[in-house]
Coordinates of N, CA and C in Angstrom, one line a residue:
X867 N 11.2 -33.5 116.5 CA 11.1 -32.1 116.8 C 11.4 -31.8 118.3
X868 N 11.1 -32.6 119.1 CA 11.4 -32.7 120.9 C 12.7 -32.8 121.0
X869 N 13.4 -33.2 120.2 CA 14.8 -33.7 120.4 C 15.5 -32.7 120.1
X870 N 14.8 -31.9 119.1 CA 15.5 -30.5 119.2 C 15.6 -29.7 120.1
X871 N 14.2 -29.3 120.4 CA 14.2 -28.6 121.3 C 14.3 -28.9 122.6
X872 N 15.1 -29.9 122.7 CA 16.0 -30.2 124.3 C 17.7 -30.1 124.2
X873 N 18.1 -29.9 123.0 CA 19.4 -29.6 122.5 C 19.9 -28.2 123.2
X874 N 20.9 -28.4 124.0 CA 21.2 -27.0 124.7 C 22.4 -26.5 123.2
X875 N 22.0 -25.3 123.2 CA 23.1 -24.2 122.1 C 24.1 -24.1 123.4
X876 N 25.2 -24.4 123.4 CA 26.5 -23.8 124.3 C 27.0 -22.5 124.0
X877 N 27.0 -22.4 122.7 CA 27.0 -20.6 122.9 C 26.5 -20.0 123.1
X878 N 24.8 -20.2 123.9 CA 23.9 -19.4 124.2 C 24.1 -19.3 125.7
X879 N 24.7 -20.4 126.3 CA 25.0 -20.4 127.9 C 26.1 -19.0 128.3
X880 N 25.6 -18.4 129.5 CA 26.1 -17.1 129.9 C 27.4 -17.6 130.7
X881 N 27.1 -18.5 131.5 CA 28.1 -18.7 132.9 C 28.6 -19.9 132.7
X882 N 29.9 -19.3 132.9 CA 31.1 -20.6 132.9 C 30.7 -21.8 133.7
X883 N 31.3 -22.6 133.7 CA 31.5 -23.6 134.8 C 32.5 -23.2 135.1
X884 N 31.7 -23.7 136.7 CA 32.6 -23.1 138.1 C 32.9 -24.2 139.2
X885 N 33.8 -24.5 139.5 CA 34.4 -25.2 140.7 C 34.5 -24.7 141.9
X886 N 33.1 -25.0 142.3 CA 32.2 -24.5 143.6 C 33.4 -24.4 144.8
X887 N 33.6 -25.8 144.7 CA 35.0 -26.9 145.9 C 36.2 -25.6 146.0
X888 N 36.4 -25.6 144.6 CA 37.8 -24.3 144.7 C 37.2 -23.2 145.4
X889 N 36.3 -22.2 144.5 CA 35.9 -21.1 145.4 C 35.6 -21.0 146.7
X890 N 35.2 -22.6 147.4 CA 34.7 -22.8 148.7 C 36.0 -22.3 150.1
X891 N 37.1 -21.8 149.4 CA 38.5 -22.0 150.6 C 38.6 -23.2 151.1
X892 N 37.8 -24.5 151.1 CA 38.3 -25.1 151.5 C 39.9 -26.0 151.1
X893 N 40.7 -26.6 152.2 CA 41.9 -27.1 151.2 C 41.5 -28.5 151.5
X894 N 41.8 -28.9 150.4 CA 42.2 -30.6 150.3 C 43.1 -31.3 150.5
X895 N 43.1 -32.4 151.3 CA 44.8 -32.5 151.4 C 44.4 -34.3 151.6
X896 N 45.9 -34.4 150.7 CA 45.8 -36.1 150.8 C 47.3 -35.9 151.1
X897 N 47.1 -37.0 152.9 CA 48.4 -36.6 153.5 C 49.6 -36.8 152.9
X898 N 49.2 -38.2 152.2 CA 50.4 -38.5 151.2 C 51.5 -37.5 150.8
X899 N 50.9 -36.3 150.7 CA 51.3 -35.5 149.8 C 52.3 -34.7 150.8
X900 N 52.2 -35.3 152.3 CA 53.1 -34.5 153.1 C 54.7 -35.4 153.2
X901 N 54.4 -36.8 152.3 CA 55.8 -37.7 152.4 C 56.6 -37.2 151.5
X902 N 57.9 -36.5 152.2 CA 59.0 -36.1 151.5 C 60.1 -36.7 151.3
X903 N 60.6 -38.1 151.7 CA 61.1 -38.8 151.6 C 60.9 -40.0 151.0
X904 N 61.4 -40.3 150.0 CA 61.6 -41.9 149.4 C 61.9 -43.0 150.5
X905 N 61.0 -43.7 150.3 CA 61.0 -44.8 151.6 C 61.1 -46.5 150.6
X906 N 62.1 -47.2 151.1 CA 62.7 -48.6 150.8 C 62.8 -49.7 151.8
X907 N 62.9 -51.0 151.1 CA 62.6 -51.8 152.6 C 64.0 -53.2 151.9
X908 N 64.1 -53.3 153.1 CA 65.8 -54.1 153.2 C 65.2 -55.5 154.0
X909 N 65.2 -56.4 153.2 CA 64.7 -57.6 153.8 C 66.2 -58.4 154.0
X910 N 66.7 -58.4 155.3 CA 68.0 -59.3 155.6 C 68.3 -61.0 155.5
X911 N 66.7 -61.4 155.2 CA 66.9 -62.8 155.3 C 68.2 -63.4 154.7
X912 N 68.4 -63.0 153.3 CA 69.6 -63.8 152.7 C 71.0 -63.1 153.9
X913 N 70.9 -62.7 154.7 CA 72.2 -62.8 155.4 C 72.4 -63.7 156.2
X914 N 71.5 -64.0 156.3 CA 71.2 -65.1 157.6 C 72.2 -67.1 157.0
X915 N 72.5 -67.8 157.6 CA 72.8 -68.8 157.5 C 70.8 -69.6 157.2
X916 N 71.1 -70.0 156.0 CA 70.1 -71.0 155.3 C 68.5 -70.0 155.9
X917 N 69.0 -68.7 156.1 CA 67.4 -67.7 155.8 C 67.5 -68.0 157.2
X918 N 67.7 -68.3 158.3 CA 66.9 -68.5 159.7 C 67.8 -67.9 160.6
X919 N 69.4 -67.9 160.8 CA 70.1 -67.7 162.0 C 71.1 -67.1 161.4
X920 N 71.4 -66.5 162.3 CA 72.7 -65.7 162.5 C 73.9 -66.4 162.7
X921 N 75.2 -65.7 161.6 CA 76.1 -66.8 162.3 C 77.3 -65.9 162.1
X922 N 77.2 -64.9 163.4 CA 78.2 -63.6 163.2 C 79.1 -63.0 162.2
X923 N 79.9 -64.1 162.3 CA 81.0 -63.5 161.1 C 80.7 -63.6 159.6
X924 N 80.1 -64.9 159.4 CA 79.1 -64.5 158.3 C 78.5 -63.3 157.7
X925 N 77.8 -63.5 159.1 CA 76.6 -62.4 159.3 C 77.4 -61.0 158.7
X926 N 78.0 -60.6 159.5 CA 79.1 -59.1 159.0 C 79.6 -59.0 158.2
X927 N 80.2 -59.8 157.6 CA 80.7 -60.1 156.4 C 79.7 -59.6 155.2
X928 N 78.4 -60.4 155.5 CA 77.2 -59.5 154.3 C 76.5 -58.2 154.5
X929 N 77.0 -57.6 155.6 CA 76.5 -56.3 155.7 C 77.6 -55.4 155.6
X930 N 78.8 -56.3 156.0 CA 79.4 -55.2 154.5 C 79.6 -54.6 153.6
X931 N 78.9 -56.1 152.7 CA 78.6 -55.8 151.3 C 77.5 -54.7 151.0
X932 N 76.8 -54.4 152.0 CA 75.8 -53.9 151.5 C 76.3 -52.2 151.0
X933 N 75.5 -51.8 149.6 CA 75.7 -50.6 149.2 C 75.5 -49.2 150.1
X934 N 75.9 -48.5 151.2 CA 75.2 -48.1 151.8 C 74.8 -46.3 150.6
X935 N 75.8 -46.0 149.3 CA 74.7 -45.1 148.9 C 73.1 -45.7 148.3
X936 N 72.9 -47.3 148.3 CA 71.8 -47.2 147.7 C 70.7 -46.3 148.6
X937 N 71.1 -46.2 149.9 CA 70.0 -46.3 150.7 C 70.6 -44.6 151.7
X938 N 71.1 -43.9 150.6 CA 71.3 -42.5 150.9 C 70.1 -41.7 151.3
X939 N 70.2 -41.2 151.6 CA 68.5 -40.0 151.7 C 67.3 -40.9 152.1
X940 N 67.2 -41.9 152.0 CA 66.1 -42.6 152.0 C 65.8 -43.1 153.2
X941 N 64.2 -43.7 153.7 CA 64.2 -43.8 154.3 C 63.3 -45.9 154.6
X942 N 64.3 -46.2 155.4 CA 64.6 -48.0 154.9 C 64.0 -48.3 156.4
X943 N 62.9 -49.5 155.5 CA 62.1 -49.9 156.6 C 63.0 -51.8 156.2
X944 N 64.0 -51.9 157.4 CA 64.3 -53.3 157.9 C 62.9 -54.6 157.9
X945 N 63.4 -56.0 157.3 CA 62.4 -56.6 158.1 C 63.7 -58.0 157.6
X946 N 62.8 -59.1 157.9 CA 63.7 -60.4 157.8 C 62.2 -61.4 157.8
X947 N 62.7 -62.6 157.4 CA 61.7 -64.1 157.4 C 61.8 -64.1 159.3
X948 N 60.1 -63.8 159.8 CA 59.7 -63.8 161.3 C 59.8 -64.9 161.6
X949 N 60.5 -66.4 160.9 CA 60.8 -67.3 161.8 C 62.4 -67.1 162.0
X950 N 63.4 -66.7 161.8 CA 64.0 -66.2 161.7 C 64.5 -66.5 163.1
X951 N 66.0 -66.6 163.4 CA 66.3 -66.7 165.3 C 67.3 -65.3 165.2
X952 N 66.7 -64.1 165.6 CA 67.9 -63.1 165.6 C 68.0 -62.7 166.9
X953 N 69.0 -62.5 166.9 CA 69.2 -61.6 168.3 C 69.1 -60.3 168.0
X954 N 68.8 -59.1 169.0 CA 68.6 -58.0 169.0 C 69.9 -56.9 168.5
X955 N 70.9 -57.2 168.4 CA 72.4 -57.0 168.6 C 72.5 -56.7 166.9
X956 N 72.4 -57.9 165.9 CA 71.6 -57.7 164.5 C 71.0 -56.6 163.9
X957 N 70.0 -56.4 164.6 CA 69.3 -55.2 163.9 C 70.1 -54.0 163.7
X958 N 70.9 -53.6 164.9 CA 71.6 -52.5 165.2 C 72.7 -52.8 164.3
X959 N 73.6 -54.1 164.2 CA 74.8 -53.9 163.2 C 74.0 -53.3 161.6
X960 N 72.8 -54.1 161.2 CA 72.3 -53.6 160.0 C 72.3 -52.1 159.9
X961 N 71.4 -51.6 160.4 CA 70.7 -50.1 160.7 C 72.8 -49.5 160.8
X962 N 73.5 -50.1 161.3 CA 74.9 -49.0 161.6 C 75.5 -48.5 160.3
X963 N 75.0 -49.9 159.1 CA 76.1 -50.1 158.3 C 74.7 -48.7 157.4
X964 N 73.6 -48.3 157.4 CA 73.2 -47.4 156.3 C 72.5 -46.1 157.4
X965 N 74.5 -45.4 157.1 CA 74.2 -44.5 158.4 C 74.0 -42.9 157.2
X966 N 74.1 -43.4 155.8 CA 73.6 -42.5 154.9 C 72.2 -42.3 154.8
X967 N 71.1 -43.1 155.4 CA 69.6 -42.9 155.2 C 69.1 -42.0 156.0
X968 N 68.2 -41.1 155.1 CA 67.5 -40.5 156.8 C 67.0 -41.2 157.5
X969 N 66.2 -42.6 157.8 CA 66.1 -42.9 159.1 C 66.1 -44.2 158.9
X970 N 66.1 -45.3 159.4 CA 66.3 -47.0 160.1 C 65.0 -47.3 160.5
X971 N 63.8 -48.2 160.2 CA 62.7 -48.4 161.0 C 63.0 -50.1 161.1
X972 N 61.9 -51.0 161.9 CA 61.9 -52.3 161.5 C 60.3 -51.9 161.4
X973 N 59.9 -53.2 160.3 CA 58.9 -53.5 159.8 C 58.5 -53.3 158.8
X974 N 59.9 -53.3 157.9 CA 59.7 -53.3 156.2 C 59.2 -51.9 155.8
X975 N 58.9 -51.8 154.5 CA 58.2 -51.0 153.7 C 56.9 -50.1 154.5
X976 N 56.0 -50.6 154.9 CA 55.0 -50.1 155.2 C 55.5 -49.2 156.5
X977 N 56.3 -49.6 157.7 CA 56.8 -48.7 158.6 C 57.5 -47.8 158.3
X978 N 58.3 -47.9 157.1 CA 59.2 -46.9 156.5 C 58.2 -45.5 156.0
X979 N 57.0 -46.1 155.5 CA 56.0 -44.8 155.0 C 55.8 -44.1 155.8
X980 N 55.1 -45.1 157.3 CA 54.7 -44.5 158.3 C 55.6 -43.2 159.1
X981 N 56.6 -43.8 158.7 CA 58.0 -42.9 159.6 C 58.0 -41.7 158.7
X982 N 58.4 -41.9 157.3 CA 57.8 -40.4 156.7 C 57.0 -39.4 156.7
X983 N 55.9 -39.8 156.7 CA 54.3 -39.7 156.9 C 54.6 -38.8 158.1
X984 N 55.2 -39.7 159.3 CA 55.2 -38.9 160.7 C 56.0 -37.5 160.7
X985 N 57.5 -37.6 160.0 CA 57.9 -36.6 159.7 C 57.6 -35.6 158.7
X986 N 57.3 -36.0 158.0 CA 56.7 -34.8 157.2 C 55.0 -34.1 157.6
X987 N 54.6 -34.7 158.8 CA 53.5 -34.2 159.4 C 54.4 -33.6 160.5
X988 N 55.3 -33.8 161.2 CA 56.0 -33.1 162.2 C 56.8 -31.6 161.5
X989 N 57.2 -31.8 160.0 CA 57.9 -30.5 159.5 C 56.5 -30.0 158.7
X990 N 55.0 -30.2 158.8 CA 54.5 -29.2 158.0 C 54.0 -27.7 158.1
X991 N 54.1 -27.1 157.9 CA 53.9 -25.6 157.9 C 52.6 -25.3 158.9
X992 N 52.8 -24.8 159.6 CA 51.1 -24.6 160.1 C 50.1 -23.4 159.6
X993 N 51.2 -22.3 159.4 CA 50.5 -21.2 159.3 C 49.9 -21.3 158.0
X994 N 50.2 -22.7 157.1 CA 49.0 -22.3 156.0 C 47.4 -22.9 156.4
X995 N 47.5 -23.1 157.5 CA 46.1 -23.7 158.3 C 45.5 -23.1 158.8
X996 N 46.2 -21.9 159.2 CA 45.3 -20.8 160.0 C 44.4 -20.4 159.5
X997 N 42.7 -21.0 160.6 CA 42.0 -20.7 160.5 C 40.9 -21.3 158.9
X998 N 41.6 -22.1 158.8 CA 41.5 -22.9 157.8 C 40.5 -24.0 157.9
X999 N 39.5 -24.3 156.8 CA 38.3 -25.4 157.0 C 39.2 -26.4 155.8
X1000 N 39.6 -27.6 156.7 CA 40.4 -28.8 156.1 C 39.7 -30.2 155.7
X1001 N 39.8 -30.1 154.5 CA 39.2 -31.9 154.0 C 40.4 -32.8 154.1
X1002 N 40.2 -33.4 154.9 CA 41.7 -34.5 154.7 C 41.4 -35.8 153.9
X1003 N 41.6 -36.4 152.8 CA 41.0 -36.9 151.5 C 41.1 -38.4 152.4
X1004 N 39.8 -39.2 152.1 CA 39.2 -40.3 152.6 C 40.1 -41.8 151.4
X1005 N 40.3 -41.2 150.1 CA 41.2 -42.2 149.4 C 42.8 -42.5 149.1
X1006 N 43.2 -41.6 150.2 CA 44.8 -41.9 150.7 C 45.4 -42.9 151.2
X1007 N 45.7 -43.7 150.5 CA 46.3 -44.8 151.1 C 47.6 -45.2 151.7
X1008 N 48.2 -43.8 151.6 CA 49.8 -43.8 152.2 C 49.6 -43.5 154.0
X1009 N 48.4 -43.2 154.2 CA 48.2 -43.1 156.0 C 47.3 -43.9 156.2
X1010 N 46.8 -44.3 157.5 CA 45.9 -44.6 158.4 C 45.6 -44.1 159.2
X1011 N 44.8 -44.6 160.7 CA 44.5 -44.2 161.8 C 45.8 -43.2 162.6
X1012 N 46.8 -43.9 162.5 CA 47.8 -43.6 163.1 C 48.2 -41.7 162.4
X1013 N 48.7 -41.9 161.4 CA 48.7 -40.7 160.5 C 47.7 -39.7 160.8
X1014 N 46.3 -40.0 160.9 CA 45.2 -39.3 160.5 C 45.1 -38.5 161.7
X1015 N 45.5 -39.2 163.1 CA 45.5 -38.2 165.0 C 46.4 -38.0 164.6
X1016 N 47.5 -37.8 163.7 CA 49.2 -37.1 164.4 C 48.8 -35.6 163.5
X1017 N 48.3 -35.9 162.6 CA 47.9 -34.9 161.7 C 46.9 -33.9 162.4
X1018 N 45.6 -34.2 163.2 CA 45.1 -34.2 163.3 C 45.4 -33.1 164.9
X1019 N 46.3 -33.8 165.7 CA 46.5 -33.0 166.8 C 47.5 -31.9 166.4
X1020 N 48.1 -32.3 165.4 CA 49.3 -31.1 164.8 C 48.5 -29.3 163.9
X1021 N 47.3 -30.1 163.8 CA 46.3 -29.3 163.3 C 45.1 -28.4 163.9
X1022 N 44.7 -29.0 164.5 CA 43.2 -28.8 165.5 C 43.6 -27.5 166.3
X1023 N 44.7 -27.1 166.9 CA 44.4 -25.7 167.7 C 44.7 -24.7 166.5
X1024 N 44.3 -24.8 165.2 CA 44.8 -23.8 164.5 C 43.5 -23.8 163.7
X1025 N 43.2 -24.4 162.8 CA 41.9 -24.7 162.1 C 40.3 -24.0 162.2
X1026 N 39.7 -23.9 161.8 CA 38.1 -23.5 161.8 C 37.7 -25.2 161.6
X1027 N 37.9 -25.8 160.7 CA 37.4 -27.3 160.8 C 37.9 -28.2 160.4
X1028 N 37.7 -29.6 160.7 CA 38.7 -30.2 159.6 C 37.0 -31.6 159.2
X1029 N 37.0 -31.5 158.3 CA 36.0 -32.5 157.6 C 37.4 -33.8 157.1
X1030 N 36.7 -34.7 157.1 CA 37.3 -36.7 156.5 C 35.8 -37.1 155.2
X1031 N 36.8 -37.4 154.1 CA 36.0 -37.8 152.9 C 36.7 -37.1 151.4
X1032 N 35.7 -36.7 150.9 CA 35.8 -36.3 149.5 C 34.6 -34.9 149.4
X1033 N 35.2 -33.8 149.1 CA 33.8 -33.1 148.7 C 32.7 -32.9 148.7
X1034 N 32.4 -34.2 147.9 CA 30.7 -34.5 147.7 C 30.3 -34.9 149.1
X1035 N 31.7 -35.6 150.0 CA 30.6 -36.4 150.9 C 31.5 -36.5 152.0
X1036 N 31.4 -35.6 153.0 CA 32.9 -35.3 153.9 C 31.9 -36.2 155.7
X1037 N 33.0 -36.8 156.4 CA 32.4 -36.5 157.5 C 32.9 -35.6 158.8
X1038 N 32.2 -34.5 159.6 CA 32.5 -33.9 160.1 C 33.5 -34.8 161.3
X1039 N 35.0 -33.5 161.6 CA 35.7 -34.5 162.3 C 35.9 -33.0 163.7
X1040 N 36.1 -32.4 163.5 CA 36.2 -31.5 164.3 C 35.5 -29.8 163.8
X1041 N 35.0 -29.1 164.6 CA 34.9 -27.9 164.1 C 34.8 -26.6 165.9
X1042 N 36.1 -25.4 165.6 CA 36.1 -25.0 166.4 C 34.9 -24.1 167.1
X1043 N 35.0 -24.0 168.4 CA 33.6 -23.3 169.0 C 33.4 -21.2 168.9

């Protein structure tokens, strides 16, 4: 008989459920979502003589081959085996030959996001900030530290606040006077 009468009737409920977070103005933003470029990583070791050295003509000879529409629009983070003996001279014949990509980084994959990341924090809109209370989402894994100040100084003279976390549980990072 108790078990009944703890049974809620759902058709007797008046008020919707409501998503407090939406109605709040606050915006959410997981920076990720400011990478507009596809980002790839070009590991040069097999050019190298036995993966370690350079041995010029060789050397150019395989960056010839390389496809440079693979790496059209995109944005290609260089790296090679760090025992590797290159000269500096290298990096630049690579980076010449994919002059189709939007940009050349070294340090693989992960700098290539970062380079994104930076640019698409450098082209983002401001005026939808204005005056704006910002959650910048705490489970983004396409930024870090680095990302989080570029964003962060690109933001702050415009904003009411900017909270770091999730909704439920934000921590205050800035709020203007």
């Amino acid at each position: 008989m108790e078990v009944q009468a703890l049974q809620l009737n759902l058709a007797e409920v008046e008020e919707p459920i409501r998503n407090r977070v939406a109605e709040s103005g606050l915006i959410q933003l997981e920076l990720s979502e400011l990478i507009k470029i596809d980002c790839v990583e070009l590991d040069f070791t097999n050019m190298l003589k036995e993966g370690m050295v350079v041995i010029e003509k060789e050397f150019r000879a395989k960056v010839a081959e390389l496809n440079e529409e693979d790496y059209a629009g995109k944005g290609v983070g260089l790296t090679v085996n760090p025992d590797a003996i290159i000269p500096d001279w290298a990096w630049m014949v690579v980076s010449s030959k994919l002059s189709k990509a939007e940009f050349v980084v070294v340090g693989g994959l992960e700098s290539a996001k970062a380079e994104a990341l930076r640019k698409g924090i450098e082209n983002v809109d401001t005026d939808a900030y204005k005056d704006a209370r910002i959650i910048v989402r705490g489970c983004d894994e396409a930024c870090g530290p680095e990302g989080l100040l570029l964003f962060l100084n690109k933001v702050r003279p415009l904003v009411k606040s900017i909270m770091f976390g999730e909704a439920c549980s934000t921590v205050p990072v800035f709020k203007k006077k």
